Amino acid sequence: KKELKMPKTKFEAIVFTVDGGSCDELHKHHYVSENYKESVFRREKIMATDLENIAIPHGSEKEIIKSKIVIAT
């Protein structure tokens, strides 16, 4: 059984959520392009998307096919 490594920083939490499958699921269901995940990380390098205890990671609009909101707890 693989141990789940929990994030310690806000950026790690964003990476955990994005790399943890949310972008892949959105792509699998044709809500975003295959380049969406990469665009989320590019966006985070420009300016962090965290607000205190929450984060709203998002990528480039041109990579979105159909808008959706994903909530990870």
Short mmCIF file of C-alpha atoms in Angstrom, two decimals:
data_model
loop_
_atom_site.label_atom_id
_atom_site.label_comp_id
_atom_site.label_asym_id
_atom_site.label_seq_id
_atom_site.Cartn_x
_atom_site.Cartn_y
_atom_site.Cartn_z
CA LYS A 1 0.00 0.00 0.00
CA LYS A 2 1.46 3.36 -1.04
CA GLU A 3 1.53 6.00 1.70
CA LEU A 4 -0.16 9.28 0.81
CA LYS A 5 2.22 12.21 1.24
CA MET A 6 0.22 15.21 2.37
CA PRO A 7 1.27 18.69 1.20
CA LYS A 8 2.94 21.04 3.67
CA THR A 9 2.78 24.34 1.78
CA LYS A 10 0.09 26.06 -0.26
CA PHE A 11 2.00 25.48 -3.49
CA GLU A 12 2.44 21.79 -2.61
CA ALA A 13 -1.33 21.61 -2.04
CA ILE A 14 -1.97 23.02 -5.50
CA VAL A 15 0.48 20.56 -7.06
CA PHE A 16 -1.11 17.73 -5.05
CA THR A 17 -4.59 18.65 -6.34
CA VAL A 18 -3.56 19.25 -9.96
CA ASP A 19 -1.17 16.29 -10.24
CA GLY A 20 -3.48 14.22 -8.06
CA GLY A 21 -5.83 13.79 -10.96
CA SER A 22 -8.24 16.69 -11.24
CA CYS A 23 -6.73 17.95 -14.52
CA ASP A 24 -6.53 14.43 -15.90
CA GLU A 25 -10.19 13.80 -15.06
CA LEU A 26 -11.23 17.08 -16.69
CA HIS A 27 -9.26 16.11 -19.81
CA LYS A 28 -10.67 12.58 -19.83
CA HIS A 29 -14.20 14.01 -19.93
CA HIS A 30 -13.29 16.57 -22.62
CA TYR A 31 -13.64 19.69 -20.45
CA VAL A 32 -10.04 20.82 -21.06
CA SER A 33 -7.29 20.22 -23.61
CA GLU A 34 -4.33 17.94 -22.99
CA ASN A 35 -2.21 21.08 -22.36
CA TYR A 36 -4.41 22.38 -19.53
CA LYS A 37 -2.38 20.90 -16.64
CA GLU A 38 0.82 22.48 -17.96
CA SER A 39 -0.98 25.83 -18.25
CA VAL A 40 -2.03 25.60 -14.57
CA PHE A 41 1.62 25.29 -13.51
CA ARG A 42 2.66 28.13 -15.84
CA ARG A 43 -0.04 30.31 -14.25
CA GLU A 44 1.17 29.47 -10.72
CA LYS A 45 4.70 30.58 -11.63
CA ILE A 46 3.36 33.99 -12.70
CA MET A 47 1.34 34.57 -9.53
CA ALA A 48 0.12 32.22 -6.81
CA THR A 49 -3.62 31.52 -6.77
CA ASP A 50 -3.96 30.83 -3.06
CA LEU A 51 -6.07 32.95 -0.75
CA GLU A 52 -5.38 32.18 2.92
CA ASN A 53 -6.80 28.66 3.40
CA ILE A 54 -8.02 28.01 -0.13
CA ALA A 55 -6.49 27.91 -3.58
CA ILE A 56 -8.07 28.49 -6.95
CA PRO A 57 -5.58 27.05 -9.42
CA HIS A 58 -6.53 27.66 -13.01
CA GLY A 59 -4.94 27.50 -16.42
CA SER A 60 -5.16 29.30 -19.71
CA GLU A 61 -8.63 30.06 -21.07
CA LYS A 62 -7.56 28.79 -24.50
CA GLU A 63 -7.10 25.30 -22.98
CA ILE A 64 -10.68 25.16 -21.61
CA ILE A 65 -13.30 23.39 -23.73
CA LYS A 66 -16.19 23.59 -21.23
CA SER A 67 -15.98 25.44 -17.90
CA LYS A 68 -16.29 23.42 -14.69
CA ILE A 69 -15.47 23.95 -11.01
CA VAL A 70 -13.62 21.18 -9.15
CA ILE A 71 -13.64 21.08 -5.36
CA ALA A 72 -11.06 18.93 -3.59
CA THR A 73 -11.19 18.42 0.15
#
